[in-house]
Short mmCIF file of C-alpha atoms and ligand atoms in Angstrom, two decimals:
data_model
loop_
_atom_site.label_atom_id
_atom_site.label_comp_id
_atom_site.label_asym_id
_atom_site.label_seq_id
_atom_site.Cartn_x
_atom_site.Cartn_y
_atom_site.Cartn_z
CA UNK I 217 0.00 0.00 0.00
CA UNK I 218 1.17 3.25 -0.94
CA UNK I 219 -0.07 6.61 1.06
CA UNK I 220 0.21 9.95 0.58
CA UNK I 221 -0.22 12.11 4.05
CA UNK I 222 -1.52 15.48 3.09
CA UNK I 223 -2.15 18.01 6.30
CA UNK I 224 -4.57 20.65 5.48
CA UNK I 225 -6.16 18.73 3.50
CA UNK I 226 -9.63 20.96 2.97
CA UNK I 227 -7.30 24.55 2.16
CA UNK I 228 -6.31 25.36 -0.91
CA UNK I 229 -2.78 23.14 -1.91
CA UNK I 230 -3.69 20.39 0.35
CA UNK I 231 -6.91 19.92 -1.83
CA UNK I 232 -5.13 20.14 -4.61
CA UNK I 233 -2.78 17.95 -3.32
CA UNK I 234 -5.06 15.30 -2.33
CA UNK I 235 -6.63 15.08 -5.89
CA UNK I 236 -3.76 14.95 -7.98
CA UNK I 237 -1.58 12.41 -5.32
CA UNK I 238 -5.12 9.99 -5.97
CA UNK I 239 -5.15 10.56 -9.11
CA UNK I 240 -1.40 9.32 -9.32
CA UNK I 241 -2.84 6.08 -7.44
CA UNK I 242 -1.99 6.69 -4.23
CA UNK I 243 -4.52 6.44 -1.07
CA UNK I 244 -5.01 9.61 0.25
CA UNK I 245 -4.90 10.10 3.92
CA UNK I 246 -5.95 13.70 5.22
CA UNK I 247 -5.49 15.86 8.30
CA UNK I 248 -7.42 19.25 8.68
CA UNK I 249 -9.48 20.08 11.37
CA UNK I 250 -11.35 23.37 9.80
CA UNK I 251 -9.32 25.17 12.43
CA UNK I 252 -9.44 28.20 9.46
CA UNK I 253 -13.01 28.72 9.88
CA UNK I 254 -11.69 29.42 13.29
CA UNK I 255 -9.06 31.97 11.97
CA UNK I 256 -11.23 34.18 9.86
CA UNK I 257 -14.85 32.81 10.44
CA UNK I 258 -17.55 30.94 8.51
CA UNK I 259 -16.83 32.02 5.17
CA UNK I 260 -13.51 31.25 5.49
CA UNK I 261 -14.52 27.33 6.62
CA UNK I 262 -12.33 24.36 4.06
CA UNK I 263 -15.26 21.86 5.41
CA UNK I 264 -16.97 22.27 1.78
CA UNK I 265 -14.06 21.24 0.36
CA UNK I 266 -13.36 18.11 2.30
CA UNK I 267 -16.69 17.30 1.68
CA UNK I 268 -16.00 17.48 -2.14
CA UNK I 269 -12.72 15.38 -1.80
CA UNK I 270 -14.61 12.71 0.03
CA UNK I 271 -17.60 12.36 -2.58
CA UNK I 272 -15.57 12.71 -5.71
CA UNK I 273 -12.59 10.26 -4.04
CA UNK I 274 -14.32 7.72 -2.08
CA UNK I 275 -12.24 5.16 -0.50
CA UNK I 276 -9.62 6.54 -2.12
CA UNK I 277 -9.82 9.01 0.67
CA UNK I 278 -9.69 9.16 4.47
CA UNK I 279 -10.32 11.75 6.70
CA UNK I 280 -9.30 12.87 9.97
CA UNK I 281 -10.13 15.84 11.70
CA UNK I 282 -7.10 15.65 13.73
CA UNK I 283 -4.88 19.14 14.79
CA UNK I 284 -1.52 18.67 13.99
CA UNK I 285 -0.73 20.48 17.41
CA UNK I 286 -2.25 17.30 19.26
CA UNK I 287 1.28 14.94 19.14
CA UNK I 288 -0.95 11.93 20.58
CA UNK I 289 -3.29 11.95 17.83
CA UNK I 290 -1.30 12.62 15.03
CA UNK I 291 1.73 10.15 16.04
CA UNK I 292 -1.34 7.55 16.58
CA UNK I 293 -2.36 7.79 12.85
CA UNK I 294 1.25 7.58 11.39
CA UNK I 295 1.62 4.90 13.93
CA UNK I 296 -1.38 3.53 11.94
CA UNK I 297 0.05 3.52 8.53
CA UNK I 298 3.98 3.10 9.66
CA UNK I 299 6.04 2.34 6.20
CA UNK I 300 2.92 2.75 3.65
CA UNK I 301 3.44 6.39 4.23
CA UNK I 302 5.34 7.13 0.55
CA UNK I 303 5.21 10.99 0.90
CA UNK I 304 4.09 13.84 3.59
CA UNK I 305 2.55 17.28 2.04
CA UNK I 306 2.44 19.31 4.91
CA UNK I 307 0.08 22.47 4.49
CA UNK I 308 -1.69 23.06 7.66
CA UNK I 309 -0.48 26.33 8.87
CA UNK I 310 -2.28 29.62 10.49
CA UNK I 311 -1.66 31.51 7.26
CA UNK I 312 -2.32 35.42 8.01
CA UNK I 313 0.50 38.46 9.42
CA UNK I 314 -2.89 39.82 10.76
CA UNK I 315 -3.80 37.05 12.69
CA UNK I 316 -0.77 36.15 14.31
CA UNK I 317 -0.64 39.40 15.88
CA UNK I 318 -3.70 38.79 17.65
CA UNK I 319 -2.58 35.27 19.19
CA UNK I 320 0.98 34.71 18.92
CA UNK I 321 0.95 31.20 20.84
CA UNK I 322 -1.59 29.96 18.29
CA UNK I 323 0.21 31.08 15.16
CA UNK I 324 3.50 29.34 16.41
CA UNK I 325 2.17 26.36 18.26
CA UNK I 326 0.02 25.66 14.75
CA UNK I 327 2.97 26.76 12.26
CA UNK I 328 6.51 26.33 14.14
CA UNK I 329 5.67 23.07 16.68
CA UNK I 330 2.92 21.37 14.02
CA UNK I 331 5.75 21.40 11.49
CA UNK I 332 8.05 19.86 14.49
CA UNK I 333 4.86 17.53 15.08
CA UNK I 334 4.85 16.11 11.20
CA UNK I 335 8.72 16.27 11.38
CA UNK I 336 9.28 13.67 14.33
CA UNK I 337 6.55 11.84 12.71
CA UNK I 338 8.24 11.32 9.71
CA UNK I 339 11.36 10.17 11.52
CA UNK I 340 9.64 7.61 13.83
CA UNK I 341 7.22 6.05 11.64
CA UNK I 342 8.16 6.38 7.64
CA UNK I 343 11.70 8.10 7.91
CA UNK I 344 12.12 7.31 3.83
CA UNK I 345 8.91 9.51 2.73
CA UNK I 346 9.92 13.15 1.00
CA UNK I 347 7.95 15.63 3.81
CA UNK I 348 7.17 18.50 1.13
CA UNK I 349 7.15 21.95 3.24
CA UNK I 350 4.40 25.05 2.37
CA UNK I 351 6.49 27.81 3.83
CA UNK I 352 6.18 31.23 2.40
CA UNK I 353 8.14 34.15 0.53
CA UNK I 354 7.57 35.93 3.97
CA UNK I 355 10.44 33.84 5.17
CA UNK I 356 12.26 36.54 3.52
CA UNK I 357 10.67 39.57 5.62
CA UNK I 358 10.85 42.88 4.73
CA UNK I 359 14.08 42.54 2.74
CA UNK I 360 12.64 42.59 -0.75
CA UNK I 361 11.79 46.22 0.08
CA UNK I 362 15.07 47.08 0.82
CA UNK I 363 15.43 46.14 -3.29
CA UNK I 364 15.60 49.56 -5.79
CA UNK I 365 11.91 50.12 -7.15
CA UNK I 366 10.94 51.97 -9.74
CA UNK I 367 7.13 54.13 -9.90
CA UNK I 368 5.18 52.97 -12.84
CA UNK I 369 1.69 53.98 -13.92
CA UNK I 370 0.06 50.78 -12.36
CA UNK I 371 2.79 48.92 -10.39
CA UNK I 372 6.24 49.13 -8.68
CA UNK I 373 9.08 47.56 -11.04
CA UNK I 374 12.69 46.32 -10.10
CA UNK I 375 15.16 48.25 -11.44
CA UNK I 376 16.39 47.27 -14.83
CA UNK I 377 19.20 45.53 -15.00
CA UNK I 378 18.96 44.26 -11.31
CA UNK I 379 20.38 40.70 -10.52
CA UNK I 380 16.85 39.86 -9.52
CA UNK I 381 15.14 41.14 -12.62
CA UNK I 382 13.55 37.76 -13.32
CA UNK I 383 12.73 37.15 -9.78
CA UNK I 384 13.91 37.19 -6.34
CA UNK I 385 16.20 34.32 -5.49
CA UNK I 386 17.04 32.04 -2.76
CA UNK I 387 20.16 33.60 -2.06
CA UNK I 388 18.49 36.68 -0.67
CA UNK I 389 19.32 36.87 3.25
CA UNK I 390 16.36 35.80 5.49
CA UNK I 391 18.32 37.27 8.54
CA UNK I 392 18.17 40.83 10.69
CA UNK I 393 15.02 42.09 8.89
CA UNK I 394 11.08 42.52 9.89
CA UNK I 395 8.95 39.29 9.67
CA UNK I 396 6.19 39.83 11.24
CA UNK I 397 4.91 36.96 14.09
CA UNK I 398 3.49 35.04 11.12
CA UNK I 399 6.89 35.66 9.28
CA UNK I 400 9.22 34.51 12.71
CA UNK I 401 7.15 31.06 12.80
CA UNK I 402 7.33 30.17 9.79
CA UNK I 403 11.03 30.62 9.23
CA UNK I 404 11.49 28.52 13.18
CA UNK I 405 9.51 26.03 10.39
CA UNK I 406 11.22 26.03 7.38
CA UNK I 407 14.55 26.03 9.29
CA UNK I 408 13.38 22.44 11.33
CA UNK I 409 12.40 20.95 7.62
CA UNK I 410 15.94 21.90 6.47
CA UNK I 411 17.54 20.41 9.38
CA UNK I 412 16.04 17.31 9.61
CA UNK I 413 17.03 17.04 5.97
CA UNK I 414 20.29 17.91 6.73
CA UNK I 415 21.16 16.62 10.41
CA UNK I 416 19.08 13.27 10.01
CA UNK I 417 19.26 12.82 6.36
CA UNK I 418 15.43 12.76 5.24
CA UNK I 419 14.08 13.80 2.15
CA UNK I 420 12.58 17.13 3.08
CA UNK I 421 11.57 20.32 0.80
CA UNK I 422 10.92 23.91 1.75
CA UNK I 423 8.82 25.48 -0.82
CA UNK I 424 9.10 29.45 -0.06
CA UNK I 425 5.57 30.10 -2.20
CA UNK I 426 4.37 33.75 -3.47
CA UNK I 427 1.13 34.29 -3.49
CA UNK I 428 -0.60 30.82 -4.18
CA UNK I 429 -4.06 30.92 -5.73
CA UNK I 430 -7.05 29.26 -7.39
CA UNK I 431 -10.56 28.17 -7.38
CA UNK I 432 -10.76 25.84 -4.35
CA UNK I 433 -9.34 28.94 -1.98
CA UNK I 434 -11.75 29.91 0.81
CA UNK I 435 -11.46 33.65 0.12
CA UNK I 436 -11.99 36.03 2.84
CA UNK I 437 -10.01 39.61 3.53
CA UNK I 438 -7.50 38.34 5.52
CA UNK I 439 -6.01 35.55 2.95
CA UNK I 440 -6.43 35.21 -0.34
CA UNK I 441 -5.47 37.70 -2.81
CA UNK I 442 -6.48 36.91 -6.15
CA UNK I 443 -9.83 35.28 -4.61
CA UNK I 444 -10.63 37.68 -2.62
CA UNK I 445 -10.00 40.54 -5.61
CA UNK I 446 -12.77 38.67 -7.35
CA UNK I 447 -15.34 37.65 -4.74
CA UNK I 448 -15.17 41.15 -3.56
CA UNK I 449 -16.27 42.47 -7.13
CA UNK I 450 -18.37 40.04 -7.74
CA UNK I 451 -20.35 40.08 -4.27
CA UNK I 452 -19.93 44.27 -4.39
CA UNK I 453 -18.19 44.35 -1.24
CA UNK I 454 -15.43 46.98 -0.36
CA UNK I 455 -11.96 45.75 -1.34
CA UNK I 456 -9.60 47.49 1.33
CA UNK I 457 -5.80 48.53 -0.72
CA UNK I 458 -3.46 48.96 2.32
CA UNK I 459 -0.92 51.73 1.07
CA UNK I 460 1.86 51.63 -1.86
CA UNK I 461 -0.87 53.45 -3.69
CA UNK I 462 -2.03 49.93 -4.69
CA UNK I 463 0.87 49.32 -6.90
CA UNK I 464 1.92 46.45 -4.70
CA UNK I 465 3.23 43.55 -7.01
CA UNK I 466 2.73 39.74 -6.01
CA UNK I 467 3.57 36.45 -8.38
CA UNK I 468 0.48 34.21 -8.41
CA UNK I 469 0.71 30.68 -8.92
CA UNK I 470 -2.29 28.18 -9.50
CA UNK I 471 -2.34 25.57 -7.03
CA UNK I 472 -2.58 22.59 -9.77
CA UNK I 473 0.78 23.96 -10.93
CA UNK I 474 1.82 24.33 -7.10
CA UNK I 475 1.28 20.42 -6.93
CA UNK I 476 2.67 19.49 -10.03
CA UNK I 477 6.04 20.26 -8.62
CA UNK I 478 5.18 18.58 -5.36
CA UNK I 479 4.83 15.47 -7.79
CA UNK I 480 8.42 16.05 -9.76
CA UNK I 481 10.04 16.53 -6.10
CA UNK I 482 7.67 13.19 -4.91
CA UNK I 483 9.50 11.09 -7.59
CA UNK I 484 13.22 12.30 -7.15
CA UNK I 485 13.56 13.92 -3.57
CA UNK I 486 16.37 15.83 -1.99
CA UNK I 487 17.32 16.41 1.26
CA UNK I 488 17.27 19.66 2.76
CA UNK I 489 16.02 21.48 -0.29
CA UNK I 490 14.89 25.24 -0.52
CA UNK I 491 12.74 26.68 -3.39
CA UNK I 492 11.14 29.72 -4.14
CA UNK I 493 7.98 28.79 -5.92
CA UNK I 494 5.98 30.82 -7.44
CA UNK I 495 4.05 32.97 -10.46
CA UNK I 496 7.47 34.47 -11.41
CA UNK I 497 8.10 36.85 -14.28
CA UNK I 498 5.06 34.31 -16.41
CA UNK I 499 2.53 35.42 -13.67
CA UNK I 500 2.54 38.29 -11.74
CA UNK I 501 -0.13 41.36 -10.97
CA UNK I 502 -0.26 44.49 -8.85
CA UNK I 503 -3.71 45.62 -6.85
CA UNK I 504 -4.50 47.62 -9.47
CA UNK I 505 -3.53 45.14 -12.42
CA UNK I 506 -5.80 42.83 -10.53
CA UNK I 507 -8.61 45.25 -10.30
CA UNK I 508 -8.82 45.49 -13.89
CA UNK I 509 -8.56 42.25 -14.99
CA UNK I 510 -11.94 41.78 -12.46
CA UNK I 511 -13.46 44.43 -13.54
CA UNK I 512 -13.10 43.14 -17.12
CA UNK I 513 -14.36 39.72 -15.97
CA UNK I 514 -17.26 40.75 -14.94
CA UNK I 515 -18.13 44.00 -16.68
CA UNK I 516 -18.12 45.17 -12.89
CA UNK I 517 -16.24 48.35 -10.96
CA UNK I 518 -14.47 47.35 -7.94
CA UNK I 519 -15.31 49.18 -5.61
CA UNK I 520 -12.26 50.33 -3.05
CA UNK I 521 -11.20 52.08 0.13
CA UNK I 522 -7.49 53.27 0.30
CA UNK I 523 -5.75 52.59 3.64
CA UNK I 524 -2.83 55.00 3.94
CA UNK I 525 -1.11 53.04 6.01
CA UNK I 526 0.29 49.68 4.47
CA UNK I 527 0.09 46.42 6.19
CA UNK I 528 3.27 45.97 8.75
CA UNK I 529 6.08 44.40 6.42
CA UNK I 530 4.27 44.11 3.36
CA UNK I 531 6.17 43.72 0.64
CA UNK I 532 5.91 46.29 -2.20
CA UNK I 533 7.48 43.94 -5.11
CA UNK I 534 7.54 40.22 -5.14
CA UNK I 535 8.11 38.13 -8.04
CA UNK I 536 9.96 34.80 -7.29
CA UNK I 537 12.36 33.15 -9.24
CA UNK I 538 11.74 29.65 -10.02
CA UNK I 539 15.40 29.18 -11.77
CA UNK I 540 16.64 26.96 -8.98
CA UNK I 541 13.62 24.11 -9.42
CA UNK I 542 13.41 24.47 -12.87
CA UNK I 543 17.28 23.66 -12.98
CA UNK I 544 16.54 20.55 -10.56
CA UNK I 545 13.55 19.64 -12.20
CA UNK I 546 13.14 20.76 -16.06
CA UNK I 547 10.52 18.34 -16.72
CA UNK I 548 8.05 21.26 -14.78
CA UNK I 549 5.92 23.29 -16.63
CA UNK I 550 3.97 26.13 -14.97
CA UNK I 551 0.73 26.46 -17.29
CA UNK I 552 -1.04 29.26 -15.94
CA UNK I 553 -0.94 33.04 -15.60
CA UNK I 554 -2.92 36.03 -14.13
CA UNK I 555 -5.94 35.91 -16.23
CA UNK I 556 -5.90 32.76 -16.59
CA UNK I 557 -6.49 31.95 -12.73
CA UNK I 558 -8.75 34.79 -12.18
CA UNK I 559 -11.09 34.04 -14.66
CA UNK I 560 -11.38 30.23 -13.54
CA UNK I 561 -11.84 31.48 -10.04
CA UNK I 562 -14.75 33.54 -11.37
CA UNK I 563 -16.05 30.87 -13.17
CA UNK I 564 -15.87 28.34 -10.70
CA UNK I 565 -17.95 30.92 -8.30
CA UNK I 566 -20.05 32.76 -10.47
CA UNK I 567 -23.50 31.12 -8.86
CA UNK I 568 -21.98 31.44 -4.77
CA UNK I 569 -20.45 34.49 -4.73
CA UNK I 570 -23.25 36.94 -5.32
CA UNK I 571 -24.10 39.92 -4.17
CA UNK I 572 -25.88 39.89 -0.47
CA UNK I 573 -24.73 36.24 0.16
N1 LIG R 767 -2.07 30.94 -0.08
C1 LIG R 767 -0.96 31.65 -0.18
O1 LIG R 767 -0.93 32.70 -0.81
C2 LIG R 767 0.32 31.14 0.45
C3 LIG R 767 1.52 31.80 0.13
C4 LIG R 767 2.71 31.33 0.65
C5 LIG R 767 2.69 30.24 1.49
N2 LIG R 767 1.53 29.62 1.80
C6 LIG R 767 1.57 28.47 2.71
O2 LIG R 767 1.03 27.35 2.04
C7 LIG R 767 0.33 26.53 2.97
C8 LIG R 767 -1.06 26.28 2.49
O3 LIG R 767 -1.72 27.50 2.28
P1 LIG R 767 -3.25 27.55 1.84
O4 LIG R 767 -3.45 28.83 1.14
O5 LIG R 767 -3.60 26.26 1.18
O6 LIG R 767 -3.95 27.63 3.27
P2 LIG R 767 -5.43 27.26 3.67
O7 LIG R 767 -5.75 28.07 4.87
O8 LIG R 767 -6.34 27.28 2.49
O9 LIG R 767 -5.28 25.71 4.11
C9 LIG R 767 -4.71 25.32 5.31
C10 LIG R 767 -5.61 24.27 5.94
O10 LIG R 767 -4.99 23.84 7.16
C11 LIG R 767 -5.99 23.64 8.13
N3 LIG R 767 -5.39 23.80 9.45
C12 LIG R 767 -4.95 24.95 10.02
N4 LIG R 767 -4.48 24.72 11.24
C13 LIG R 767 -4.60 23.38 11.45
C14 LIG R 767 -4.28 22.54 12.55
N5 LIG R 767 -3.77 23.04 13.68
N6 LIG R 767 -4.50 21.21 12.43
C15 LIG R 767 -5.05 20.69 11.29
N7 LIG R 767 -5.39 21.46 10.23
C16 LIG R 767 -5.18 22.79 10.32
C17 LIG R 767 -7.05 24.70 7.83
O11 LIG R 767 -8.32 24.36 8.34
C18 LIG R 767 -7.01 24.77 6.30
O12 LIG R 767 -8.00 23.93 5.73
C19 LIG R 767 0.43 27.24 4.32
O13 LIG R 767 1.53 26.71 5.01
C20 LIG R 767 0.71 28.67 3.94
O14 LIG R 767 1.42 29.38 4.94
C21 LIG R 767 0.33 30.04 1.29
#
């Protein structure tokens, strides 16, 4: 028997995750306890989406609603499947700078020690399975700002010329900068992943994603981006822009494309790797950009607020560079773009996500 262990299994990669590692054959064995409806409220609950994997997967896939903070339960079910266990995609995470502020034990005890959790898991139970990481570009802090930006009409733009013209690097410092709380625990994460690559010679990945998008994300203000552009012109709801005169710039990557290089890393692991994954210089938007592409979508104005005061540490230009995982895997092809996403995201919500509901 061969088993994939996805965590977060109802958000947006670990769905993803858990349909394409079935659809490679594997059985599917998932851990999410709808702690985001917690985070951010109803809207924000994954439940509909584990109830989707379970009717379209079957037997193919099990569920648990276990938190990966509780090391009883969670070493009980790897305890269950021992050896079967052929790879760990680890997702689960409190994913928001604005709500780690609020509860600092709960961001790290969900993102730093539930990373430790899967870890030691991994090493007791199925120590040969690749553990593929979700950390984050905000691993990185506030140092992209430090980078020389140029004005344009709708976006902030690298400086020509710059080493990182095609995309920020994984040779950028994470160290002495702002992280925010969210930032701190998830570098205490990706930092464990690397060393029990490195110290105890697993097959581990740290994926250091941009913004990561697509139809099965429970969009709500606080996480979300590209979603949450949409459902907020569709449903004609405020969309709040939070400074850099909205000419913020994020890469965007589709979560099927996210998962298709979970699969290349799956079939020829590393340890201790480190990738920035991401839209790139292929897919890549500002707030404004954004706006117009929704407002072309639906033939609808967004309708905004302006914040003058930008969110603590945000960055004001990120586009990843994907050069080092391309060069380890080549096979990889990132298929979509910008308009591409946002228009399947509007498709796929065009009867929910109405106004009033
Ligand atoms: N979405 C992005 O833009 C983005 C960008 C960079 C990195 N990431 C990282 O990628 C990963 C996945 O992000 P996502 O957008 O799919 O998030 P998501 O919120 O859609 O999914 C995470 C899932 O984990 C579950 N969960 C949270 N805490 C849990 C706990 N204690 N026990 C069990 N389950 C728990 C939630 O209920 C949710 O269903 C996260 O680690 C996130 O930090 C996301």
């Amino acid at each position: 028997m061969s088993v994939a262990f996805v965590t977060g299994s109802g958000g947006l990669i670990g769905s993803e995750a858990v349909r394409h590692f079935a659809g490679l054959g594997l059985d599917v064995v998932g851990i999410d306890n709808d702690m985001r409806q917690e985070f951010f409220g109803e809207e924000a609950s994954t439940a509909w989406n584990v109830r989707r994997l379970t009717d379209e997967l079957g037997a193919a896939y099990s569920h648990h609603s276990i938190d990966i903070r509780d090391r009883a339960a969670l070493g009980a079910l790897f305890g269950r499947y021992g050896r079967d266990v052929a790879v760990v995609i680890h997702t689960a995470a409190q994913p928001s700078h604005d709500w780690a502020v609020r509860d600092p034990f709960t961001d790290f005890d969900v993102n730093a020690a539930g990373t430790l959790n899967v870890l030691q898991n991994v090493r007791e139970h199925c120590i040969d399975a690749p553990v593929i990481h979700c950390s984050t570009n905000k691993v990185y802090g506030d140092r992209p700002n430090s980078l020389p930006l140029v004005e344009l009409e709708t976006r902030w733009e690298i400086e020509p010329g710059h080493p990182y013209e095609q995309g920020i690097r994984e040779d950028m410092s994470i160290d002495a900068c702002l992280h925010s709380i969210f930032g701190a625990s998830k570098v205490a994460a990706d930092v464990m992943v690397q060393e029990y690559g490195r110290y105890f010679g697993m097959k581990t990945a740290c994926f250091r994603g941009g913004t990561l998008t697509g139809p099965a994300h429970s969009a709500t203000e606080l996480h979300g981006f590209l979603g949450y552009v949409m459902r907020a012109n569709m449903e004609r709801r405020t969309y709040k822009i939070f400074g850099y005169q909205g000419k913020q710039v994020r890469d965007a990557i589709h979560s099927s494309d996210v998962v298709s290089a979970f699969e290349a890393f799956f079939r020829s692991p590393r340890s201790a790797a480190v990738y920035n994954l991401g839209g790139g210089r292929h897919s890549n938007t500002s707030n404004r950009e954004a706006f117009m592409l929704a407002e072309r979508i639906t033939g609808q104005e967004m309708i905004t607020e302006y914040v003058e005061a930008n969110r603590i540490g945000d960055h004001k230009w990120w586009i990843g560079s994907n050069e080092a995982f391309q060069a380890d895997y080549p096979d990889w092809k990132q298929v979509y773009d910008v308009p591409m996403i946002m228009r399947e995201i509007y498709e796929a919500n065009v009867d929910k996500w109405v106004p009033g509901a």
